[in-house]
Coordinates of C-alpha atoms in Angstrom, one line a residue:
M1 CA 9.1 78.1 159.3
A2 CA 13.2 78.6 158.6
H3 CA 12.3 81.4 156.2
M4 CA 10.2 82.7 159.3
L5 CA 12.9 82.0 161.7
S6 CA 15.4 83.7 159.6
L7 CA 13.2 87.0 159.4
T8 CA 12.5 87.0 163.2
A9 CA 16.4 86.6 164.0
S10 CA 17.2 89.4 161.9
S11 CA 14.3 91.5 163.0
V12 CA 15.9 91.3 166.4
S13 CA 18.3 94.1 167.6
R14 CA 22.1 93.9 167.1
P15 CA 24.0 91.9 168.0
T16 CA 24.1 89.6 165.6
T17 CA 25.8 87.1 167.3
I18 CA 22.8 84.7 168.6
V19 CA 23.5 82.1 171.2
R20 CA 24.0 78.5 170.6
G21 CA 23.0 75.1 171.6
T22 CA 19.4 74.8 170.6
R23 CA 17.4 74.0 167.6
L24 CA 14.7 75.7 166.0
C25 CA 13.2 72.9 164.2
P26 CA 13.4 69.4 163.7
A27 CA 15.5 67.9 160.9
G28 CA 12.8 66.6 159.3
L29 CA 11.3 70.0 159.0
R30 CA 14.1 71.5 157.7
S31 CA 14.6 69.1 155.0
R32 CA 11.4 67.1 153.6
G33 CA 8.4 67.6 156.1
L34 CA 7.8 67.1 159.8
N35 CA 9.0 64.0 162.2
G36 CA 6.7 64.7 165.4
Q37 CA 9.8 65.6 167.6
V38 CA 9.3 68.7 170.4
F39 CA 12.0 70.8 169.7
A40 CA 13.6 73.6 171.9
P41 CA 14.6 77.1 170.8
A42 CA 17.1 77.0 168.4
V43 CA 20.3 79.3 167.7
K44 CA 21.7 80.0 164.5
H45 CA 25.6 81.5 163.5
T46 CA 25.6 84.4 161.7
R47 CA 29.4 83.6 160.7
R48 CA 29.8 80.4 158.9
T49 CA 32.6 78.5 160.3
P50 CA 35.2 76.8 158.7
S51 CA 33.9 73.3 159.4
A52 CA 30.4 74.1 157.6
Q53 CA 33.1 75.5 154.4
V54 CA 34.8 72.3 154.8
V55 CA 31.2 70.4 154.6
R56 CA 29.4 72.6 151.8
A57 CA 32.8 72.3 149.4
S58 CA 32.5 68.6 150.5
R59 CA 29.1 68.7 149.3
E60 CA 29.9 70.5 145.8
G61 CA 32.6 68.3 145.1
E62 CA 30.1 65.1 145.6
L63 CA 27.5 66.6 143.4
Q64 CA 29.7 67.6 140.8
E65 CA 30.9 63.9 140.7
K66 CA 27.0 62.7 140.4
A67 CA 26.4 65.1 137.7
E68 CA 28.9 63.2 135.5
G69 CA 27.0 60.2 133.8
F70 CA 23.9 59.3 132.2
L71 CA 20.5 61.1 134.1
A72 CA 23.2 62.2 137.0
H73 CA 21.3 65.4 137.1
E74 CA 18.6 66.1 139.2
G75 CA 16.7 68.0 136.5
Q76 CA 17.2 64.8 134.3
Q77 CA 16.6 62.3 136.8
K78 CA 12.7 64.4 137.7
T79 CA 11.8 65.1 133.8
A80 CA 12.6 61.5 133.6
Y81 CA 10.4 60.1 136.2
S82 CA 7.7 62.6 135.3
L83 CA 7.1 61.2 131.8
L84 CA 7.3 57.7 133.4
T85 CA 4.7 58.5 135.8
A86 CA 2.3 60.1 133.0
A87 CA 2.7 56.9 130.8
W88 CA 2.2 54.8 133.6
A89 CA -0.7 56.6 134.5
A90 CA -2.2 56.8 131.0
V91 CA -1.5 53.4 130.5
A92 CA -4.1 52.6 133.9
I93 CA -6.2 55.5 132.8
A94 CA -6.8 53.7 129.7
K95 CA -7.2 49.8 130.9
L96 CA -9.7 51.4 133.5
F97 CA -11.7 53.8 132.0
F98 CA -11.5 52.4 128.2
T99 CA -11.5 48.9 129.0
Q100 CA -12.9 47.1 126.1
Q101 CA -11.3 49.6 123.3
F102 CA -7.9 48.9 125.0
F103 CA -8.6 45.1 125.5
S104 CA -9.9 45.0 121.8
Y105 CA -6.5 47.0 120.6
V106 CA -4.0 45.2 122.5
F107 CA -5.2 41.6 121.8
D108 CA -7.5 42.0 118.5
I109 CA -10.5 40.8 120.1
T110 CA -13.8 42.4 119.1
H111 CA -16.3 40.9 121.4
P112 CA -13.9 39.6 124.5
H113 CA -15.3 37.7 127.5
V114 CA -16.5 39.7 130.0
G115 CA -14.0 37.5 132.6
L116 CA -11.0 38.9 130.7
L117 CA -12.6 42.6 130.7
G118 CA -12.6 41.8 134.6
L119 CA -9.2 40.9 134.7
Q120 CA -8.3 43.7 132.4
R121 CA -10.0 46.1 134.7
L122 CA -7.8 44.3 137.5
A123 CA -4.3 44.8 135.6
G124 CA -5.3 48.5 135.6
F125 CA -5.3 49.1 138.9
S126 CA -2.0 47.2 138.9
S127 CA -0.5 49.3 137.0
L128 CA -0.8 52.3 139.3
A129 CA 2.0 50.7 141.3
P130 CA 5.0 51.7 138.8
A131 CA 2.8 55.2 138.2
V132 CA 3.1 55.7 142.2
A133 CA 6.9 54.4 142.3
A134 CA 7.9 57.0 139.6
Y135 CA 5.8 59.7 141.1
T136 CA 8.0 59.4 144.3
L137 CA 11.0 59.0 143.0
A138 CA 10.3 62.2 140.7
K139 CA 9.7 63.8 144.1
A140 CA 12.9 62.7 146.0
A141 CA 14.8 63.8 142.7
S142 CA 13.5 67.7 143.3
G143 CA 14.9 66.9 146.8
D144 CA 18.3 65.1 145.8
R145 CA 17.0 62.3 148.3
L146 CA 17.4 59.6 145.7
D147 CA 20.4 58.0 147.7
S148 CA 18.3 57.0 150.2
H149 CA 17.4 53.1 150.8
T150 CA 13.7 54.0 150.2
Y151 CA 14.5 55.0 147.0
L152 CA 16.8 52.9 146.0
R153 CA 14.6 50.0 146.7
Q154 CA 11.8 51.2 144.8
N155 CA 14.6 52.0 141.5
L156 CA 15.4 48.5 142.1
G157 CA 12.2 47.0 141.9
L158 CA 11.4 49.5 138.4
A159 CA 14.7 48.3 137.0
I160 CA 13.4 44.4 137.9
A161 CA 9.8 44.9 136.7
G162 CA 11.0 46.7 133.5
T163 CA 13.4 43.8 132.4
V164 CA 10.9 40.8 133.4
T165 CA 8.1 42.7 131.2
L166 CA 10.6 42.9 128.1
F167 CA 11.3 39.3 128.9
Y168 CA 7.5 38.5 129.1
L169 CA 6.8 40.2 126.2
W170 CA 9.3 38.3 124.1
Q171 CA 8.0 35.1 125.8
T172 CA 4.6 36.1 124.7
P173 CA 3.3 34.6 120.9
A174 CA 2.9 37.1 118.1
T175 CA -0.8 35.4 118.0
V176 CA -1.5 36.9 121.4
L177 CA -0.4 40.6 121.1
N178 CA -1.0 43.6 118.5
A179 CA 2.2 44.1 117.0
G180 CA 1.9 48.3 117.8
F181 CA 1.2 47.5 121.2
Q182 CA 3.9 45.5 121.8
K183 CA 6.2 47.6 120.5
L184 CA 4.8 50.2 122.5
A185 CA 5.0 48.1 125.7
A186 CA 8.7 47.1 125.1
G187 CA 9.4 50.8 124.6
L188 CA 8.0 51.4 128.1
A189 CA 9.4 48.5 129.7
T190 CA 12.7 49.3 128.5
A191 CA 12.8 52.9 129.4
T192 CA 11.2 51.9 133.1
A193 CA 13.8 49.5 133.5
V194 CA 16.7 51.6 131.9
I195 CA 15.9 54.9 133.9
A196 CA 15.7 53.3 137.1
G197 CA 18.9 51.0 136.3
A198 CA 20.9 53.8 135.7
V199 CA 19.7 56.1 138.6
Y200 CA 19.9 53.0 140.8
T201 CA 23.5 52.7 139.5
Q202 CA 24.5 56.6 140.0
T203 CA 23.3 56.9 143.4
S204 CA 23.8 53.4 145.0
G205 CA 27.3 53.8 145.9
F206 CA 28.8 50.8 144.5
G207 CA 27.0 50.6 140.7
F208 CA 24.8 47.6 139.9
N209 CA 26.5 45.2 142.0
L210 CA 24.7 42.1 142.1
T211 CA 26.6 40.6 145.1
K212 CA 25.6 43.3 147.1
I213 CA 21.9 43.5 146.0
S214 CA 21.5 39.8 146.9
K215 CA 23.0 40.7 150.4
G216 CA 20.3 43.4 150.5
F217 CA 17.4 41.5 149.3
Y218 CA 18.5 38.9 152.2
S219 CA 18.8 41.1 154.9
S220 CA 15.2 42.7 154.2
V221 CA 13.7 39.4 154.2
M222 CA 15.1 39.0 157.7
A223 CA 14.0 42.2 158.5
L224 CA 10.5 41.0 157.9
L225 CA 10.8 38.9 160.8
S226 CA 11.6 41.3 163.3
P227 CA 9.3 44.5 163.1
D228 CA 10.0 47.0 165.7
N229 CA 6.0 48.1 166.4
S230 CA 2.6 46.6 165.7
N231 CA 2.1 49.0 162.9
A232 CA 5.2 47.4 161.6
A233 CA 4.4 44.1 161.9
V234 CA 1.5 44.6 159.8
Y235 CA 3.3 46.2 157.1
S236 CA 5.5 43.1 157.4
F237 CA 2.6 40.8 157.0
I238 CA 1.2 42.2 153.8
S239 CA 4.9 42.6 152.0
A240 CA 5.4 39.2 152.5
A241 CA 2.1 37.9 151.1
L242 CA 2.3 40.1 148.7
G243 CA 5.7 38.9 147.3
I244 CA 4.6 35.0 147.7
Y245 CA 1.6 36.4 145.5
S246 CA 3.7 38.0 143.0
A247 CA 6.0 34.5 143.0
V248 CA 2.8 32.6 142.3
L249 CA 1.5 34.9 139.4
L250 CA 4.8 35.2 137.9
F251 CA 6.6 31.7 138.1
G252 CA 4.0 29.0 139.3
P253 CA 1.4 26.8 137.2
H254 CA -1.2 28.8 135.3
E255 CA -4.3 26.8 136.7
L256 CA -3.2 27.5 140.2
A257 CA -2.9 31.4 139.4
S258 CA -6.6 31.5 137.6
Q259 CA -8.1 30.4 140.7
W260 CA -6.6 33.2 142.6
L261 CA -7.6 35.6 139.6
T262 CA -11.0 34.1 139.4
V263 CA -10.7 33.6 135.3
G264 CA -9.8 30.8 133.0
S265 CA -6.8 29.8 131.2
G266 CA -5.1 31.0 127.9
G267 CA -3.0 33.0 126.0
V268 CA -4.7 36.6 127.0
S269 CA -5.2 35.7 130.8
L270 CA -1.5 34.1 131.0
Y271 CA -0.2 37.3 130.0
L272 CA -2.7 39.4 132.0
Q273 CA -1.8 37.4 134.9
R274 CA 2.1 38.2 134.3
E275 CA 1.6 41.7 134.0
I276 CA -0.5 41.9 137.4
G277 CA 2.3 39.7 139.1
L278 CA 4.8 42.4 138.2
S279 CA 2.6 45.3 140.0
T280 CA 2.0 42.8 142.4
F281 CA 5.8 42.4 142.8
L282 CA 6.2 46.5 142.6
A283 CA 3.5 46.7 145.7
A284 CA 5.6 44.3 147.8
V285 CA 8.9 46.4 147.6
Q286 CA 6.6 49.3 147.9
T287 CA 5.2 48.1 151.4
Y288 CA 8.4 46.8 152.6
C289 CA 9.6 50.7 152.2
L290 CA 6.3 51.5 154.2
K291 CA 7.2 48.7 157.0
D292 CA 10.7 50.7 157.4
A293 CA 9.7 53.5 157.8
A294 CA 6.9 52.5 160.5
D295 CA 9.9 51.1 162.2
R296 CA 11.8 54.6 162.3
K297 CA 7.9 56.2 163.1
R298 CA 8.4 58.1 159.7
L299 CA 5.0 57.5 157.9
G300 CA 4.4 61.1 158.3
R301 CA 6.8 62.3 155.6
S302 CA 5.3 62.9 152.4
T303 CA 6.8 60.0 150.5
F304 CA 5.3 57.3 152.7
K305 CA 1.8 59.2 152.6
N306 CA 2.0 59.4 149.1
L307 CA 2.9 55.6 149.1
N308 CA -0.1 54.7 151.6
L309 CA -2.7 56.5 149.3
G310 CA -1.5 54.9 146.0
L311 CA -1.7 51.6 147.7
A312 CA -4.8 51.9 149.3
T313 CA -6.0 52.8 145.8
I314 CA -4.8 50.0 144.5
A315 CA -6.2 47.3 146.9
A316 CA -9.3 48.7 147.1
G317 CA -9.6 48.8 143.2
N318 CA -8.6 45.2 143.0
A319 CA -11.3 44.4 145.8
S320 CA -13.9 46.3 143.7
A321 CA -12.9 44.0 140.7
L322 CA -13.1 40.6 142.7
W323 CA -16.5 42.0 144.0
W324 CA -17.5 42.7 140.5
A325 CA -16.8 39.5 139.2
V326 CA -18.3 37.6 141.7
N327 CA -21.3 39.5 142.6
T328 CA -22.5 41.6 139.5
A329 CA -20.9 39.4 136.6
K330 CA -21.5 36.3 137.7
M331 CA -18.6 34.9 136.3
V332 CA -17.7 32.5 139.6
D333 CA -19.2 31.8 142.6
W334 CA -17.4 33.0 146.2
T335 CA -14.6 30.0 146.4
T336 CA -12.0 29.9 149.8
Q337 CA -9.5 31.4 147.6
S338 CA -11.5 34.2 146.5
K339 CA -12.9 35.0 150.2
F340 CA -9.5 34.9 151.8
R341 CA -8.2 37.2 148.7
L342 CA -10.7 39.6 149.5
A343 CA -10.1 39.6 153.0
F344 CA -6.3 39.9 152.6
L345 CA -7.7 43.0 149.9
A346 CA -9.6 44.2 152.8
I347 CA -6.6 44.1 155.4
Q348 CA -4.3 46.1 152.5
V349 CA -7.0 49.2 152.4
V350 CA -7.4 49.3 156.2
T351 CA -4.0 49.4 156.9
Y352 CA -2.8 51.8 154.3
A353 CA -6.0 54.1 154.6
Y354 CA -5.3 54.3 158.1
N355 CA -2.2 55.2 158.2
W356 CA -2.6 57.8 155.4
I357 CA -5.2 59.5 157.7
E358 CA -3.3 59.3 160.8
S359 CA -0.1 60.7 159.3
D360 CA -2.7 63.8 158.2
R361 CA -3.9 64.1 161.9
D362 CA 0.0 63.3 163.4
E363 CA 1.0 66.3 160.9
D364 CA -1.6 68.7 162.5
E365 CA -1.1 68.3 166.2
Q366 CA 3.0 68.6 165.0
I367 CA 2.2 72.1 163.3
N368 CA 0.3 72.9 166.4
K369 CA 3.6 71.9 168.5
I370 CA 6.1 73.5 165.9
E371 CA 3.9 77.1 166.0
S372 CA 3.8 76.7 170.3
A373 CA 7.6 76.1 169.9
F374 CA 8.1 78.7 167.3
D375 CA 6.7 81.3 169.6
N376 CA 9.0 80.2 172.5
A377 CA 11.7 80.5 170.5
T378 CA 10.9 83.7 169.0
D379 CA 10.7 85.0 172.6
S380 CA 13.7 83.4 173.9
L381 CA 15.4 84.7 170.6
R382 CA 14.6 88.4 171.4
D383 CA 15.6 87.8 175.4
V384 CA 19.1 85.9 173.9
A385 CA 19.7 89.3 171.8
K386 CA 19.0 91.8 174.5
K387 CA 21.3 90.0 176.9
G388 CA 23.4 89.7 174.6
E389 CA 23.4 93.7 173.3
R390 CA 23.6 94.4 177.4
R391 CA 27.2 92.0 177.6
A392 CA 28.4 93.3 174.2
K393 CA 28.5 96.9 175.7
E394 CA 29.8 95.5 178.8
L395 CA 32.5 93.8 176.8
W396 CA 33.0 97.1 174.3
E397 CA 33.5 99.2 178.1
Q398 CA 35.7 96.6 179.4
G399 CA 37.8 96.5 176.2
E400 CA 38.3 100.1 176.0
D401 CA 39.5 99.7 179.9
K402 CA 41.7 97.2 179.1
L403 CA 43.2 99.3 176.1
D404 CA 44.0 102.2 178.3
E405 CA 45.3 100.0 180.6
A406 CA 47.5 98.4 177.7
K407 CA 48.4 101.8 176.4
H408 CA 50.2 102.8 179.7
K409 CA 51.9 99.6 180.8
G410 CA 53.1 99.9 176.6
K411 CA 54.4 103.2 177.7
K412 CA 55.3 102.6 180.8
Y413 CA 57.8 99.6 179.0
A414 CA 59.0 101.7 176.4
N415 CA 60.3 104.4 179.3
K416 CA 61.5 101.4 181.0
A417 CA 63.1 100.1 177.4
E418 CA 64.4 103.3 177.1
D419 CA 66.2 103.7 180.2
E420 CA 67.9 100.5 180.2
A421 CA 69.0 101.4 176.2
E422 CA 70.4 104.4 177.7
D423 CA 72.1 102.5 180.8
I424 CA 73.6 100.0 178.4
G425 CA 74.8 102.9 176.3
D426 CA 76.6 104.2 179.2
K427 CA 78.1 100.8 180.1
A428 CA 79.3 100.6 176.7
K429 CA 81.1 104.4 176.9
D430 CA 82.6 103.2 180.0
K431 CA 83.8 100.0 178.8
F432 CA 85.1 101.8 176.0
D433 CA 86.9 104.4 177.7
E434 CA 88.3 101.4 180.2
A435 CA 89.6 99.6 177.1
K436 CA 90.8 102.9 175.7
H437 CA 92.7 103.7 179.2
K438 CA 94.1 100.2 179.3
G439 CA 95.5 100.5 175.6
Q440 CA 97.0 103.3 176.6
K441 CA 98.6 102.0 179.6
Y442 CA 100.0 98.8 177.7
A443 CA 101.5 101.3 175.0
D444 CA 103.3 103.5 177.4
K445 CA 104.4 100.3 179.5
A446 CA 106.0 98.5 176.2
E447 CA 107.3 102.4 175.3
D448 CA 108.9 102.3 178.6
E449 CA 110.5 98.6 178.5
A450 CA 111.6 99.3 174.8
E451 CA 113.5 102.6 176.1
D452 CA 115.0 99.9 179.3
I453 CA 116.0 97.6 176.6
G454 CA 117.7 100.3 174.2
D455 CA 119.5 101.6 177.5
K456 CA 120.8 98.4 178.0
A457 CA 121.9 97.6 174.5
K458 CA 124.1 101.5 174.8
D459 CA 125.8 100.3 178.2
K460 CA 126.6 96.8 176.4
F461 CA 127.8 98.7 173.3
G462 CA 130.0 101.0 175.7
E463 CA 131.4 98.0 178.1
A464 CA 132.0 96.2 174.7
K465 CA 134.2 98.9 173.3
H466 CA 135.6 99.6 176.5
K467 CA 136.9 95.5 176.7
G468 CA 137.9 96.1 173.0
Q469 CA 140.3 99.0 174.1
K470 CA 141.5 97.5 177.0
Y471 CA 142.3 94.7 174.5
A472 CA 143.8 97.0 172.4
D473 CA 146.2 98.9 175.2
K474 CA 147.3 95.4 176.7
A475 CA 148.2 94.2 172.9
G476 CA 150.0 97.5 172.5
D477 CA 151.7 96.8 175.7
E478 CA 152.5 93.4 174.9
A479 CA 153.9 94.2 171.6
E480 CA 156.2 97.2 172.9
D481 CA 157.4 94.2 175.4
L482 CA 158.1 91.9 172.9
G483 CA 159.1 94.3 170.6
D484 CA 162.9 94.2 172.0
K485 CA 162.7 90.1 172.1
A486 CA 161.5 89.7 168.6
K487 CA 161.6 92.6 166.0
G488 CA 160.8 89.7 163.7
K489 CA 157.5 89.0 165.2
A490 CA 156.8 92.5 166.7
E491 CA 155.2 93.4 163.4
E492 CA 153.6 90.1 162.9
V493 CA 151.9 90.3 166.9
G494 CA 151.2 93.9 165.9
D495 CA 149.3 92.9 162.9
K496 CA 147.5 90.3 164.9
G497 CA 147.1 93.1 167.4
K498 CA 145.7 95.1 165.0
K499 CA 143.7 92.2 163.7
Y500 CA 142.2 91.4 167.0
A501 CA 141.5 95.1 167.3
N502 CA 139.8 95.7 164.3
K503 CA 137.8 92.1 165.1
A504 CA 136.5 93.3 168.3
Q505 CA 135.8 96.6 167.0
D506 CA 133.7 95.0 164.4
E507 CA 132.1 92.6 167.1
A508 CA 131.3 95.7 169.0
E509 CA 129.9 97.5 166.2
D510 CA 127.7 94.3 165.6
F511 CA 126.9 94.1 169.1
G512 CA 125.1 97.6 169.0
D513 CA 123.5 97.2 165.6
E514 CA 122.0 94.1 166.9
A515 CA 121.0 95.9 170.2
E516 CA 119.5 98.5 168.4
S517 CA 117.7 96.4 165.8
K518 CA 116.0 94.5 168.8
T519 CA 115.0 97.8 170.9
K520 CA 113.2 99.4 167.7
K521 CA 111.7 95.6 166.9
Y522 CA 110.2 95.6 170.8
A523 CA 109.1 98.9 170.5
N524 CA 107.0 98.5 167.2
K525 CA 105.6 95.1 168.8
A526 CA 104.5 96.5 171.7
E527 CA 103.0 99.5 169.7
N528 CA 100.7 97.1 167.2
E529 CA 99.7 95.1 170.2
A530 CA 98.9 98.3 171.6
D531 CA 97.0 99.1 168.4
K532 CA 95.6 96.0 168.4
F533 CA 93.9 96.1 172.2
A534 CA 92.9 99.5 171.1
D535 CA 90.8 98.4 168.1
K536 CA 89.2 95.3 169.7
A537 CA 88.3 97.2 173.0
E538 CA 86.3 99.8 170.4
R539 CA 85.0 96.8 168.7
E540 CA 83.5 95.3 172.0
A541 CA 82.3 98.5 172.9
K542 CA 80.1 99.1 169.3
D543 CA 79.0 95.7 169.8
T544 CA 77.7 95.8 172.7
G545 CA 75.8 99.1 172.1
K546 CA 74.1 97.3 169.0
E547 CA 73.4 94.6 171.4
A548 CA 71.6 96.9 173.5
K549 CA 69.9 98.8 171.1
G550 CA 68.6 95.5 169.3
Q551 CA 67.4 94.4 172.5
A552 CA 65.4 97.9 172.9
R553 CA 64.4 97.1 169.5
R554 CA 62.7 93.8 170.1
R555 CA 61.1 94.8 173.2
G556 CA 59.5 97.3 171.4
F557 CA 61.2 100.2 173.0
L558 CA 62.5 101.7 170.1

């Protein structure tokens, strides 16, 4: 069905994106079968989402982890369960159709009592229980579903049954069983226990944890007391009764069990009693799985259909064996225990067979609903595809319009950016010219100030020279006036006058040199400041131009 849906989806015209929000088929149909749900047309995404990739990667990682260990690969599991199915089926066929020959080989009794042969047939029907369990587990291994509670319970039941069988084989005296058969039986029991136990450990998620197994057993017993519907209530009753019956056969007094099995005491009958008890224990586990499926209304799944069919066959075979023992072989008379046991077997047959038949009828109804829903889904899918195509064309046209609009806006923004860049460049050029003009202005001002300082220095030099000459003339006059009074001192005064004159002249020259030096220093300083200001103004103008170009590039105008 899923394949048909994929073909239909691929045949619908473009676009390939399909509207989401509905489902084409229920989860049960997609994975393992039908579950009776009425469903709506579905959607499928053609594009893989990140979440799907994550889930797929996680699933692959889990499978890779599972693939490590004994019987971890689903192919190995399927092969192992298939071999167990064939082995237990062969044992059941030998007990049912070659009853006397098989009995003589197993117990080394040439002419067995007819009652023991009846018990052997009963054990043959009971041997179908592990065969049915192995068959359903092989099917589950193909679909990688062994981590489901249904298959975990059956694996645990097979592991326990195989282990207890080994215990009873070890406990049975060598005089009761043929040595060759004892080895074959031990091999089959070991294989059953090892395969079931290994797979249970791989798939349970917590290994073979006895604490969690005990808690699970307790919760299962409590669940028997709270079925969700009448069908589940019948299964709960049968599962509980089979569990009690198996406990009586396995651990109860042989005298009590012999009354239920309508056969006398002895080592052979005790061994067959234990064998039937183990198969009855498996039937109780399988019936509990059916009770759980009835609670969830999933009896239409193939696993539960196979369990119903297998348990109905076992119950019908046990009823026929009991009828044969009482009416045909005349082994015993009808007692209260045998009548009660026959009624209980009849309840099992009716329950298992009725639900097996009803599951087929429900499946036909579900298939009709699925076909109708599939037709509706196909029509809806075509409508959705047509609407999607029209919407895609509209979006394409809108996209072209928006593209043209975007191009126009882009060109507009580019022109605007270009104009802004030119304006910024012009402003930068103006600022550069302004800075250059200010620099020239400051340079002229500095030059004027330097010339003023130089003129003042020249004036002071002339003044100092004039004062020096004045002092020299005064000294000469004084020297002449005193020449008469102190000729001796005239020379001294003359020398001093000359000394002062020389000193005045030196001071005047020094002052003139100092004035000239300061004039040159102020002129150089003014020229340097003018050059620095001009360089700074030029750098600012260049930086302003670069910043304008950078803004234009970032906006995508250049």
